[in-house]
Amino acid sequence: MTSSKDSLVDAASQSSSHATLLLLGLFFAAGVVYLVSLPIRALWKAVSQRKPKVPKREASSSDITSSSQPSQKAAESQKPGVSMKQLMKKTSQNPTKAQIAIVDKATHHPLYLNTLKGHTDNVGGLAFSADGSALATACEDRVIRIFKLNDVRAKNMGFMKHNMTTTPVDVAFGSAPNLLAVTARGIVQEANLSMVHLASNKASEQHTLWQVPNSHDGRPAILLQSAHRSETSGVLLSCSAKNELRLFSFAGRQLASVDAAGLHNHMAAISLDGRFFAAATFTSDVKVCTDSSFTIEICPACCLLLLLLLLLRLKSSFLSE
């Protein structure tokens, strides 16, 4: 029994030793194959990367001609563009049915009166005179105009125009329908305020009564309005793009300067008598101010009438007693 067990143990030990030797042999063979493959792989890589050098061919005149032909064709195909003014003129001469319908709808409105033409750019300023007899316009074509509204339905409405050296931003009437206050934009965006007298379209009969250069200390202006205190006096409200409002007399003298303290202004307005003015600011606040130079003017005839009424009142009270 003991001998049979010993024979089994010997057989098991021999089989394990054979398996170990087999594994060692396999590992040795794999190492030999790997070492032999290294130089072969390096040689194959060097051969595959080697490329024949192709000599460079100089560009011939035919190649240059063929390459330049597309650019010449592209240059020949490009046509000068049409300006916006020419396009608008062409459209007005040959309008489409849709455009005709829009124009007819506007011109047939019961409140429509007339269309004023003549400017060649954007119109940024409009103002009516105090008596409603004239309408002033300020355009980016550096021209201001005063249209006479005597016959507002006239086909060719009369007007006076004045050519400026700077771009007008807004206009306001002075003490007469031919006196026009203008705030203009200079070369570096500074505001310039002036009062222009327009007697006719002749340059010899047009002159600047006064001018306030750089009226907002280097800041641009966005609005100009006027208020009439009497037939000969009034006040101009000039609003800057920042937070400043300035009041000027019709003679060009600065009356007041107010800081609205709202980062920058959006809009401003002045009352008809010039007593109050307000500014709408960036902070959504509306600042209301008053003019300290405001005075109520009473004519001498009114003073005499009031004095007579007072005397009659005193006489009647004395007689009743």
PDB file of C-alpha atoms in Angstrom:
ATOM      1  CA  MET A   1       0.000   0.000   0.000  1.00  0.00           C
ATOM      2  CA  THR A   2       2.797   2.334   0.929  1.00  0.00           C
ATOM      3  CA  SER A   3       4.693   1.597  -2.277  1.00  0.00           C
ATOM      4  CA  SER A   4       1.648   2.462  -4.421  1.00  0.00           C
ATOM      5  CA  LYS A   5       1.278   5.852  -2.723  1.00  0.00           C
ATOM      6  CA  ASP A   6       4.950   6.636  -3.296  1.00  0.00           C
ATOM      7  CA  SER A   7       4.645   5.776  -6.997  1.00  0.00           C
ATOM      8  CA  LEU A   8       1.676   8.186  -7.346  1.00  0.00           C
ATOM      9  CA  VAL A   9       3.590  11.015  -5.686  1.00  0.00           C
ATOM     10  CA  ASP A  10       6.575  10.432  -7.979  1.00  0.00           C
ATOM     11  CA  ALA A  11       4.352  10.483 -11.054  1.00  0.00           C
ATOM     12  CA  ALA A  12       2.708  13.764  -9.963  1.00  0.00           C
ATOM     13  CA  SER A  13       6.042  15.417  -9.278  1.00  0.00           C
ATOM     14  CA  GLN A  14       7.405  14.328 -12.656  1.00  0.00           C
ATOM     15  CA  SER A  15       4.356  15.745 -14.523  1.00  0.00           C
ATOM     16  CA  SER A  16       4.659  19.126 -12.723  1.00  0.00           C
ATOM     17  CA  SER A  17       8.340  19.338 -13.561  1.00  0.00           C
ATOM     18  CA  HIS A  18       7.551  18.594 -17.217  1.00  0.00           C
ATOM     19  CA  ALA A  19       4.929  21.398 -17.262  1.00  0.00           C
ATOM     20  CA  THR A  20       7.385  23.862 -15.737  1.00  0.00           C
ATOM     21  CA  LEU A  21      10.011  23.015 -18.313  1.00  0.00           C
ATOM     22  CA  LEU A  22       7.464  23.458 -21.117  1.00  0.00           C
ATOM     23  CA  LEU A  23       6.489  26.941 -19.897  1.00  0.00           C
ATOM     24  CA  LEU A  24      10.115  27.980 -19.609  1.00  0.00           C
ATOM     25  CA  GLY A  25      10.738  26.768 -23.140  1.00  0.00           C
ATOM     26  CA  LEU A  26       7.794  28.777 -24.489  1.00  0.00           C
ATOM     27  CA  PHE A  27       8.977  31.975 -22.756  1.00  0.00           C
ATOM     28  CA  PHE A  28      12.519  31.452 -24.122  1.00  0.00           C
ATOM     29  CA  ALA A  29      11.232  30.956 -27.665  1.00  0.00           C
ATOM     30  CA  ALA A  30       9.071  34.124 -27.447  1.00  0.00           C
ATOM     31  CA  GLY A  31      12.078  36.142 -26.304  1.00  0.00           C
ATOM     32  CA  VAL A  32      14.208  34.862 -29.157  1.00  0.00           C
ATOM     33  CA  VAL A  33      11.476  35.735 -31.694  1.00  0.00           C
ATOM     34  CA  TYR A  34      11.119  39.255 -30.257  1.00  0.00           C
ATOM     35  CA  LEU A  35      14.879  39.902 -30.359  1.00  0.00           C
ATOM     36  CA  VAL A  36      15.129  38.662 -33.930  1.00  0.00           C
ATOM     37  CA  SER A  37      12.147  40.808 -35.044  1.00  0.00           C
ATOM     38  CA  LEU A  38      13.629  44.092 -33.759  1.00  0.00           C
ATOM     39  CA  PRO A  39      16.197  44.634 -36.548  1.00  0.00           C
ATOM     40  CA  ILE A  40      13.722  43.384 -39.136  1.00  0.00           C
ATOM     41  CA  ARG A  41      11.100  45.973 -38.018  1.00  0.00           C
ATOM     42  CA  ALA A  42      13.667  48.767 -38.012  1.00  0.00           C
ATOM     43  CA  LEU A  43      14.781  47.885 -41.540  1.00  0.00           C
ATOM     44  CA  TRP A  44      11.190  47.744 -42.803  1.00  0.00           C
ATOM     45  CA  LYS A  45      10.418  51.150 -41.268  1.00  0.00           C
ATOM     46  CA  ALA A  46      13.455  52.754 -42.888  1.00  0.00           C
ATOM     47  CA  VAL A  47      12.544  51.359 -46.295  1.00  0.00           C
ATOM     48  CA  SER A  48       8.916  52.484 -46.112  1.00  0.00           C
ATOM     49  CA  GLN A  49       9.870  56.094 -45.107  1.00  0.00           C
ATOM     50  CA  ARG A  50      12.326  56.497 -47.935  1.00  0.00           C
ATOM     51  CA  LYS A  51      10.632  58.426 -50.840  1.00  0.00           C
ATOM     52  CA  PRO A  52      12.121  59.391 -54.178  1.00  0.00           C
ATOM     53  CA  LYS A  53      12.874  63.137 -54.556  1.00  0.00           C
ATOM     54  CA  VAL A  54      10.871  64.791 -57.319  1.00  0.00           C
ATOM     55  CA  PRO A  55      12.671  67.753 -58.933  1.00  0.00           C
ATOM     56  CA  LYS A  56      10.808  71.097 -58.717  1.00  0.00           C
ATOM     57  CA  ARG A  57       9.526  72.437 -62.007  1.00  0.00           C
ATOM     58  CA  GLU A  58       9.721  76.180 -62.609  1.00  0.00           C
ATOM     59  CA  ALA A  59       6.446  77.892 -63.408  1.00  0.00           C
ATOM     60  CA  SER A  60       6.115  78.565 -67.100  1.00  0.00           C
ATOM     61  CA  SER A  61       4.440  81.536 -68.738  1.00  0.00           C
ATOM     62  CA  SER A  62       1.425  79.392 -69.648  1.00  0.00           C
ATOM     63  CA  ASP A  63       0.929  78.483 -66.008  1.00  0.00           C
ATOM     64  CA  ILE A  64       1.076  82.155 -64.992  1.00  0.00           C
ATOM     65  CA  THR A  65      -1.431  83.067 -67.682  1.00  0.00           C
ATOM     66  CA  SER A  66      -3.820  80.286 -66.695  1.00  0.00           C
ATOM     67  CA  SER A  67      -3.608  81.177 -62.992  1.00  0.00           C
ATOM     68  CA  SER A  68      -4.255  84.863 -63.650  1.00  0.00           C
ATOM     69  CA  GLN A  69      -7.245  84.257 -65.888  1.00  0.00           C
ATOM     70  CA  PRO A  70      -9.752  83.522 -63.057  1.00  0.00           C
ATOM     71  CA  SER A  71      -8.784  86.702 -61.186  1.00  0.00           C
ATOM     72  CA  GLN A  72      -9.116  88.724 -64.386  1.00  0.00           C
ATOM     73  CA  LYS A  73     -12.513  87.203 -65.023  1.00  0.00           C
ATOM     74  CA  ALA A  74     -13.559  87.949 -61.444  1.00  0.00           C
ATOM     75  CA  ALA A  75     -12.370  91.529 -61.817  1.00  0.00           C
ATOM     76  CA  GLU A  76     -14.231  91.871 -65.106  1.00  0.00           C
ATOM     77  CA  SER A  77     -17.401  90.394 -63.582  1.00  0.00           C
ATOM     78  CA  GLN A  78     -17.431  92.914 -60.692  1.00  0.00           C
ATOM     79  CA  LYS A  79     -19.527  95.963 -61.460  1.00  0.00           C
ATOM     80  CA  PRO A  80     -19.612  99.245 -59.550  1.00  0.00           C
ATOM     81  CA  GLY A  81     -22.329  99.262 -56.869  1.00  0.00           C
ATOM     82  CA  VAL A  82     -25.353 101.524 -56.928  1.00  0.00           C
ATOM     83  CA  SER A  83     -25.509 104.192 -54.235  1.00  0.00           C
ATOM     84  CA  MET A  84     -28.489 104.375 -51.901  1.00  0.00           C
ATOM     85  CA  LYS A  85     -29.517 107.773 -53.270  1.00  0.00           C
ATOM     86  CA  GLN A  86     -29.515 106.478 -56.857  1.00  0.00           C
ATOM     87  CA  LEU A  87     -31.514 103.442 -55.758  1.00  0.00           C
ATOM     88  CA  MET A  88     -34.102 105.625 -53.993  1.00  0.00           C
ATOM     89  CA  LYS A  89     -34.335 107.897 -57.030  1.00  0.00           C
ATOM     90  CA  LYS A  90     -34.787 104.932 -59.358  1.00  0.00           C
ATOM     91  CA  THR A  91     -37.414 103.461 -57.046  1.00  0.00           C
ATOM     92  CA  SER A  92     -39.321 106.739 -56.914  1.00  0.00           C
ATOM     93  CA  GLN A  93     -39.274 106.946 -60.729  1.00  0.00           C
ATOM     94  CA  ASN A  94     -40.393 103.341 -61.242  1.00  0.00           C
ATOM     95  CA  PRO A  95     -42.236 102.314 -58.057  1.00  0.00           C
ATOM     96  CA  THR A  96     -43.650  98.851 -57.585  1.00  0.00           C
ATOM     97  CA  LYS A  97     -47.312  98.150 -56.961  1.00  0.00           C
ATOM     98  CA  ALA A  98     -46.671  97.593 -53.245  1.00  0.00           C
ATOM     99  CA  GLN A  99     -44.852 100.930 -52.945  1.00  0.00           C
ATOM    100  CA  ILE A 100     -47.636 102.708 -54.813  1.00  0.00           C
ATOM    101  CA  ALA A 101     -50.180 101.170 -52.446  1.00  0.00           C
ATOM    102  CA  ILE A 102     -48.221 102.392 -49.393  1.00  0.00           C
ATOM    103  CA  VAL A 103     -47.918 105.915 -50.818  1.00  0.00           C
ATOM    104  CA  ASP A 104     -51.599 105.999 -51.718  1.00  0.00           C
ATOM    105  CA  LYS A 105     -52.525 104.848 -48.227  1.00  0.00           C
ATOM    106  CA  ALA A 106     -50.465 107.648 -46.666  1.00  0.00           C
ATOM    107  CA  THR A 107     -51.530 110.413 -49.047  1.00  0.00           C
ATOM    108  CA  HIS A 108     -55.212 109.520 -48.838  1.00  0.00           C
ATOM    109  CA  HIS A 109     -55.328 109.691 -45.050  1.00  0.00           C
ATOM    110  CA  PRO A 110     -57.814 112.385 -43.931  1.00  0.00           C
ATOM    111  CA  LEU A 111     -55.115 114.119 -41.842  1.00  0.00           C
ATOM    112  CA  TYR A 112     -52.458 114.167 -44.580  1.00  0.00           C
ATOM    113  CA  LEU A 113     -51.561 117.584 -46.025  1.00  0.00           C
ATOM    114  CA  ASN A 114     -48.253 117.565 -47.879  1.00  0.00           C
ATOM    115  CA  THR A 115     -44.786 116.073 -48.280  1.00  0.00           C
ATOM    116  CA  LEU A 116     -41.754 118.354 -47.986  1.00  0.00           C
ATOM    117  CA  LYS A 117     -38.836 117.290 -50.163  1.00  0.00           C
ATOM    118  CA  GLY A 118     -35.388 118.661 -50.881  1.00  0.00           C
ATOM    119  CA  HIS A 119     -33.048 117.200 -48.249  1.00  0.00           C
ATOM    120  CA  THR A 120     -30.593 114.528 -49.341  1.00  0.00           C
ATOM    121  CA  ASP A 121     -29.845 112.842 -46.002  1.00  0.00           C
ATOM    122  CA  ASN A 122     -31.394 112.029 -42.627  1.00  0.00           C
ATOM    123  CA  VAL A 123     -33.452 114.834 -41.080  1.00  0.00           C
ATOM    124  CA  GLY A 124     -32.725 114.889 -37.342  1.00  0.00           C
ATOM    125  CA  GLY A 125     -34.328 118.145 -36.188  1.00  0.00           C
ATOM    126  CA  LEU A 126     -37.811 119.665 -36.581  1.00  0.00           C
ATOM    127  CA  ALA A 127     -39.363 122.771 -35.050  1.00  0.00           C
ATOM    128  CA  PHE A 128     -42.496 124.848 -35.609  1.00  0.00           C
ATOM    129  CA  SER A 129     -42.505 128.606 -35.141  1.00  0.00           C
ATOM    130  CA  ALA A 130     -44.548 130.070 -32.271  1.00  0.00           C
ATOM    131  CA  ASP A 131     -47.328 131.263 -34.605  1.00  0.00           C
ATOM    132  CA  GLY A 132     -47.310 128.059 -36.671  1.00  0.00           C
ATOM    133  CA  SER A 133     -46.435 129.861 -39.906  1.00  0.00           C
ATOM    134  CA  ALA A 134     -43.118 128.058 -40.522  1.00  0.00           C
ATOM    135  CA  LEU A 135     -41.436 124.697 -40.067  1.00  0.00           C
ATOM    136  CA  ALA A 136     -37.678 124.389 -39.656  1.00  0.00           C
ATOM    137  CA  THR A 137     -35.647 121.282 -40.490  1.00  0.00           C
ATOM    138  CA  ALA A 138     -32.073 120.241 -39.705  1.00  0.00           C
ATOM    139  CA  CYS A 139     -30.468 117.627 -41.938  1.00  0.00           C
ATOM    140  CA  GLU A 140     -27.196 115.705 -41.972  1.00  0.00           C
ATOM    141  CA  ASP A 141     -26.532 117.073 -45.455  1.00  0.00           C
ATOM    142  CA  ARG A 142     -25.412 120.246 -43.571  1.00  0.00           C
ATOM    143  CA  VAL A 143     -28.433 122.246 -44.674  1.00  0.00           C
ATOM    144  CA  ILE A 144     -31.137 123.861 -42.537  1.00  0.00           C
ATOM    145  CA  ARG A 145     -34.433 124.908 -44.094  1.00  0.00           C
ATOM    146  CA  ILE A 146     -37.434 127.006 -43.132  1.00  0.00           C
ATOM    147  CA  PHE A 147     -40.606 126.015 -44.972  1.00  0.00           C
ATOM    148  CA  LYS A 148     -43.344 128.653 -45.168  1.00  0.00           C
ATOM    149  CA  LEU A 149     -46.709 127.149 -44.258  1.00  0.00           C
ATOM    150  CA  ASN A 150     -48.869 129.919 -45.733  1.00  0.00           C
ATOM    151  CA  ASP A 151     -50.336 127.405 -48.189  1.00  0.00           C
ATOM    152  CA  VAL A 152     -49.541 124.066 -46.631  1.00  0.00           C
ATOM    153  CA  ARG A 153     -51.125 122.144 -49.529  1.00  0.00           C
ATOM    154  CA  ALA A 154     -49.033 123.878 -52.200  1.00  0.00           C
ATOM    155  CA  LYS A 155     -47.181 121.513 -54.513  1.00  0.00           C
ATOM    156  CA  ASN A 156     -44.038 123.653 -54.537  1.00  0.00           C
ATOM    157  CA  MET A 157     -43.875 125.085 -51.045  1.00  0.00           C
ATOM    158  CA  GLY A 158     -41.594 128.061 -50.575  1.00  0.00           C
ATOM    159  CA  PHE A 159     -38.609 127.692 -48.289  1.00  0.00           C
ATOM    160  CA  MET A 160     -35.354 129.329 -47.246  1.00  0.00           C
ATOM    161  CA  LYS A 161     -32.200 127.302 -46.746  1.00  0.00           C
ATOM    162  CA  HIS A 162     -28.817 127.911 -45.202  1.00  0.00           C
ATOM    163  CA  ASN A 163     -25.666 125.867 -45.887  1.00  0.00           C
ATOM    164  CA  MET A 164     -23.604 125.165 -42.785  1.00  0.00           C
ATOM    165  CA  THR A 165     -19.983 124.161 -42.371  1.00  0.00           C
ATOM    166  CA  THR A 166     -20.856 121.637 -39.631  1.00  0.00           C
ATOM    167  CA  THR A 167     -23.635 119.069 -39.255  1.00  0.00           C
ATOM    168  CA  PRO A 168     -26.813 120.489 -37.649  1.00  0.00           C
ATOM    169  CA  VAL A 169     -28.352 118.326 -34.925  1.00  0.00           C
ATOM    170  CA  ASP A 170     -31.478 120.279 -33.953  1.00  0.00           C
ATOM    171  CA  VAL A 171     -33.140 123.640 -34.549  1.00  0.00           C
ATOM    172  CA  ALA A 172     -35.436 126.018 -32.649  1.00  0.00           C
ATOM    173  CA  PHE A 173     -37.047 129.294 -33.620  1.00  0.00           C
ATOM    174  CA  GLY A 174     -36.001 132.590 -32.081  1.00  0.00           C
ATOM    175  CA  SER A 175     -38.118 135.690 -31.617  1.00  0.00           C
ATOM    176  CA  ALA A 176     -39.091 135.799 -35.329  1.00  0.00           C
ATOM    177  CA  PRO A 177     -39.930 133.203 -38.020  1.00  0.00           C
ATOM    178  CA  ASN A 178     -36.705 134.038 -39.866  1.00  0.00           C
ATOM    179  CA  LEU A 179     -34.451 133.670 -36.799  1.00  0.00           C
ATOM    180  CA  LEU A 180     -33.302 130.111 -36.263  1.00  0.00           C
ATOM    181  CA  ALA A 181     -31.185 128.760 -33.416  1.00  0.00           C
ATOM    182  CA  VAL A 182     -29.049 125.782 -34.442  1.00  0.00           C
ATOM    183  CA  THR A 183     -27.011 123.329 -32.405  1.00  0.00           C
ATOM    184  CA  ALA A 184     -24.446 121.614 -34.622  1.00  0.00           C
ATOM    185  CA  ARG A 185     -21.922 118.803 -34.280  1.00  0.00           C
ATOM    186  CA  GLY A 186     -18.295 119.744 -34.812  1.00  0.00           C
ATOM    187  CA  ILE A 187     -15.394 117.682 -36.086  1.00  0.00           C
ATOM    188  CA  VAL A 188     -14.670 116.131 -32.668  1.00  0.00           C
ATOM    189  CA  GLN A 189     -18.381 115.835 -31.743  1.00  0.00           C
ATOM    190  CA  GLU A 190     -18.414 119.065 -29.723  1.00  0.00           C
ATOM    191  CA  ALA A 191     -21.618 121.115 -29.711  1.00  0.00           C
ATOM    192  CA  ASN A 192     -21.761 124.575 -31.319  1.00  0.00           C
ATOM    193  CA  LEU A 193     -24.762 126.847 -30.755  1.00  0.00           C
ATOM    194  CA  SER A 194     -25.616 129.735 -33.075  1.00  0.00           C
ATOM    195  CA  MET A 195     -28.469 132.020 -34.145  1.00  0.00           C
ATOM    196  CA  VAL A 196     -28.919 132.409 -37.923  1.00  0.00           C
ATOM    197  CA  HIS A 197     -30.906 135.136 -39.672  1.00  0.00           C
ATOM    198  CA  LEU A 198     -32.466 134.025 -42.964  1.00  0.00           C
ATOM    199  CA  ALA A 199     -33.999 136.835 -44.988  1.00  0.00           C
ATOM    200  CA  SER A 200     -34.010 134.897 -48.269  1.00  0.00           C
ATOM    201  CA  ASN A 201     -32.124 132.184 -50.121  1.00  0.00           C
ATOM    202  CA  LYS A 202     -29.379 134.619 -51.119  1.00  0.00           C
ATOM    203  CA  ALA A 203     -26.155 134.076 -49.224  1.00  0.00           C
ATOM    204  CA  SER A 204     -25.668 137.846 -48.951  1.00  0.00           C
ATOM    205  CA  GLU A 205     -28.923 138.110 -46.970  1.00  0.00           C
ATOM    206  CA  GLN A 206     -28.026 135.320 -44.541  1.00  0.00           C
ATOM    207  CA  HIS A 207     -25.739 135.882 -41.602  1.00  0.00           C
ATOM    208  CA  THR A 208     -25.019 134.497 -38.148  1.00  0.00           C
ATOM    209  CA  LEU A 209     -26.075 136.889 -35.377  1.00  0.00           C
ATOM    210  CA  TRP A 210     -24.043 135.162 -32.680  1.00  0.00           C
ATOM    211  CA  GLN A 211     -22.280 131.896 -31.996  1.00  0.00           C
ATOM    212  CA  VAL A 212     -21.329 129.964 -28.846  1.00  0.00           C
ATOM    213  CA  PRO A 213     -18.558 127.543 -29.833  1.00  0.00           C
ATOM    214  CA  ASN A 214     -18.142 124.432 -27.695  1.00  0.00           C
ATOM    215  CA  SER A 215     -21.379 125.200 -25.872  1.00  0.00           C
ATOM    216  CA  HIS A 216     -21.176 122.056 -23.709  1.00  0.00           C
ATOM    217  CA  ASP A 217     -17.435 121.975 -22.955  1.00  0.00           C
ATOM    218  CA  GLY A 218     -16.532 119.274 -25.467  1.00  0.00           C
ATOM    219  CA  ARG A 219     -19.717 117.230 -25.126  1.00  0.00           C
ATOM    220  CA  PRO A 220     -22.164 116.672 -28.017  1.00  0.00           C
ATOM    221  CA  ALA A 221     -25.716 118.028 -27.906  1.00  0.00           C
ATOM    222  CA  ILE A 222     -28.812 115.941 -28.620  1.00  0.00           C
ATOM    223  CA  LEU A 223     -31.661 118.459 -28.405  1.00  0.00           C
ATOM    224  CA  LEU A 224     -32.515 122.156 -28.661  1.00  0.00           C
ATOM    225  CA  GLN A 225     -35.843 123.758 -27.688  1.00  0.00           C
ATOM    226  CA  SER A 226     -37.043 127.323 -27.302  1.00  0.00           C
ATOM    227  CA  ALA A 227     -39.593 129.091 -25.083  1.00  0.00           C
ATOM    228  CA  HIS A 228     -40.985 132.585 -25.741  1.00  0.00           C
ATOM    229  CA  ARG A 229     -41.460 134.938 -22.804  1.00  0.00           C
ATOM    230  CA  SER A 230     -42.500 137.893 -24.918  1.00  0.00           C
ATOM    231  CA  GLU A 231     -42.457 138.978 -28.555  1.00  0.00           C
ATOM    232  CA  THR A 232     -38.773 139.877 -28.380  1.00  0.00           C
ATOM    233  CA  SER A 233     -37.308 137.706 -25.625  1.00  0.00           C
ATOM    234  CA  GLY A 234     -37.084 134.032 -24.878  1.00  0.00           C
ATOM    235  CA  VAL A 235     -34.852 131.217 -23.706  1.00  0.00           C
ATOM    236  CA  LEU A 236     -33.127 128.268 -25.407  1.00  0.00           C
ATOM    237  CA  LEU A 237     -32.728 124.881 -23.716  1.00  0.00           C
ATOM    238  CA  SER A 238     -29.708 122.899 -24.919  1.00  0.00           C
ATOM    239  CA  CYS A 239     -29.388 119.285 -23.755  1.00  0.00           C
ATOM    240  CA  SER A 240     -26.061 117.487 -23.903  1.00  0.00           C
ATOM    241  CA  ALA A 241     -25.548 113.766 -24.399  1.00  0.00           C
ATOM    242  CA  LYS A 242     -24.057 113.515 -20.907  1.00  0.00           C
ATOM    243  CA  ASN A 243     -25.899 114.876 -17.880  1.00  0.00           C
ATOM    244  CA  GLU A 244     -25.842 118.623 -18.477  1.00  0.00           C
ATOM    245  CA  LEU A 245     -28.583 121.110 -19.382  1.00  0.00           C
ATOM    246  CA  ARG A 246     -27.862 124.724 -20.305  1.00  0.00           C
ATOM    247  CA  LEU A 247     -30.134 127.715 -20.788  1.00  0.00           C
ATOM    248  CA  PHE A 248     -29.289 130.540 -23.186  1.00  0.00           C
ATOM    249  CA  SER A 249     -31.098 133.769 -23.957  1.00  0.00           C
ATOM    250  CA  PHE A 250     -32.112 134.669 -27.496  1.00  0.00           C
ATOM    251  CA  ALA A 251     -29.088 136.996 -27.459  1.00  0.00           C
ATOM    252  CA  GLY A 252     -26.657 134.107 -26.859  1.00  0.00           C
ATOM    253  CA  ARG A 253     -25.957 134.768 -23.164  1.00  0.00           C
ATOM    254  CA  GLN A 254     -25.765 131.714 -20.912  1.00  0.00           C
ATOM    255  CA  LEU A 255     -28.375 131.942 -18.160  1.00  0.00           C
ATOM    256  CA  ALA A 256     -27.931 128.697 -16.233  1.00  0.00           C
ATOM    257  CA  SER A 257     -26.220 125.298 -16.243  1.00  0.00           C
ATOM    258  CA  VAL A 258     -27.728 122.303 -14.451  1.00  0.00           C
ATOM    259  CA  ASP A 259     -26.258 118.863 -13.799  1.00  0.00           C
ATOM    260  CA  ALA A 260     -29.083 116.299 -13.996  1.00  0.00           C
ATOM    261  CA  ALA A 261     -26.876 113.691 -12.237  1.00  0.00           C
ATOM    262  CA  GLY A 262     -28.275 110.769 -14.227  1.00  0.00           C
ATOM    263  CA  LEU A 263     -25.187 109.404 -16.064  1.00  0.00           C
ATOM    264  CA  HIS A 264     -26.518 110.714 -19.381  1.00  0.00           C
ATOM    265  CA  ASN A 265     -29.644 112.369 -20.773  1.00  0.00           C
ATOM    266  CA  HIS A 266     -32.233 110.766 -23.032  1.00  0.00           C
ATOM    267  CA  MET A 267     -34.645 113.683 -23.540  1.00  0.00           C
ATOM    268  CA  ALA A 268     -35.378 117.185 -22.297  1.00  0.00           C
ATOM    269  CA  ALA A 269     -38.242 119.679 -22.537  1.00  0.00           C
ATOM    270  CA  ILE A 270     -39.015 123.262 -21.534  1.00  0.00           C
ATOM    271  CA  SER A 271     -42.386 124.804 -20.738  1.00  0.00           C
ATOM    272  CA  LEU A 272     -43.966 127.251 -23.191  1.00  0.00           C
ATOM    273  CA  ASP A 273     -43.252 130.237 -20.926  1.00  0.00           C
ATOM    274  CA  GLY A 274     -39.710 129.082 -20.095  1.00  0.00           C
ATOM    275  CA  ARG A 275     -40.378 128.822 -16.385  1.00  0.00           C
ATOM    276  CA  PHE A 276     -39.739 125.075 -15.996  1.00  0.00           C
ATOM    277  CA  PHE A 277     -37.561 122.565 -17.795  1.00  0.00           C
ATOM    278  CA  ALA A 278     -37.048 118.839 -17.279  1.00  0.00           C
ATOM    279  CA  ALA A 279     -34.638 116.070 -18.269  1.00  0.00           C
ATOM    280  CA  ALA A 280     -35.182 112.321 -18.655  1.00  0.00           C
ATOM    281  CA  THR A 281     -32.002 110.530 -17.572  1.00  0.00           C
ATOM    282  CA  PHE A 282     -30.427 107.095 -17.871  1.00  0.00           C
ATOM    283  CA  THR A 283     -31.535 106.218 -14.326  1.00  0.00           C
ATOM    284  CA  SER A 284     -35.224 106.353 -15.427  1.00  0.00           C
ATOM    285  CA  ASP A 285     -35.677 109.526 -13.372  1.00  0.00           C
ATOM    286  CA  VAL A 286     -37.129 112.805 -14.642  1.00  0.00           C
ATOM    287  CA  LYS A 287     -35.476 115.850 -13.096  1.00  0.00           C
ATOM    288  CA  VAL A 288     -37.620 119.016 -13.051  1.00  0.00           C
ATOM    289  CA  CYS A 289     -35.916 122.400 -12.615  1.00  0.00           C
ATOM    290  CA  THR A 290     -36.845 126.064 -12.722  1.00  0.00           C
ATOM    291  CA  ASP A 291     -35.091 129.014 -14.292  1.00  0.00           C
ATOM    292  CA  SER A 292     -33.889 131.448 -11.647  1.00  0.00           C
ATOM    293  CA  SER A 293     -33.874 134.256 -14.218  1.00  0.00           C
ATOM    294  CA  PHE A 294     -37.592 133.790 -14.926  1.00  0.00           C
ATOM    295  CA  THR A 295     -39.589 136.983 -14.455  1.00  0.00           C
ATOM    296  CA  ILE A 296     -43.171 137.813 -15.325  1.00  0.00           C
ATOM    297  CA  GLU A 297     -43.255 140.829 -17.633  1.00  0.00           C
ATOM    298  CA  ILE A 298     -46.277 143.155 -17.304  1.00  0.00           C
ATOM    299  CA  CYS A 299     -46.822 145.888 -19.852  1.00  0.00           C
ATOM    300  CA  PRO A 300     -47.326 149.514 -18.673  1.00  0.00           C
ATOM    301  CA  ALA A 301     -50.919 149.616 -19.988  1.00  0.00           C
ATOM    302  CA  CYS A 302     -51.848 146.679 -17.747  1.00  0.00           C
ATOM    303  CA  CYS A 303     -50.340 148.467 -14.750  1.00  0.00           C
ATOM    304  CA  LEU A 304     -52.414 151.590 -15.458  1.00  0.00           C
ATOM    305  CA  LEU A 305     -55.578 149.534 -15.865  1.00  0.00           C
ATOM    306  CA  LEU A 306     -55.000 147.769 -12.559  1.00  0.00           C
ATOM    307  CA  LEU A 307     -54.386 151.125 -10.845  1.00  0.00           C
ATOM    308  CA  LEU A 308     -57.640 152.577 -12.211  1.00  0.00           C
ATOM    309  CA  LEU A 309     -59.609 149.555 -11.061  1.00  0.00           C
ATOM    310  CA  LEU A 310     -58.110 149.898  -7.609  1.00  0.00           C
ATOM    311  CA  LEU A 311     -59.046 153.608  -7.433  1.00  0.00           C
ATOM    312  CA  LEU A 312     -62.610 152.903  -8.542  1.00  0.00           C
ATOM    313  CA  ARG A 313     -62.884 150.211  -5.919  1.00  0.00           C
ATOM    314  CA  LEU A 314     -61.691 152.581  -3.199  1.00  0.00           C
ATOM    315  CA  LYS A 315     -64.069 155.334  -4.388  1.00  0.00           C
ATOM    316  CA  SER A 316     -67.084 153.028  -4.342  1.00  0.00           C
ATOM    317  CA  SER A 317     -66.253 151.790  -0.851  1.00  0.00           C
ATOM    318  CA  PHE A 318     -65.793 155.412   0.382  1.00  0.00           C
ATOM    319  CA  LEU A 319     -69.190 156.515  -1.016  1.00  0.00           C
ATOM    320  CA  SER A 320     -70.970 153.537   0.493  1.00  0.00           C
ATOM    321  CA  GLU A 321     -69.768 154.520   3.925  1.00  0.00           C
TER     322      GLU A 321
END
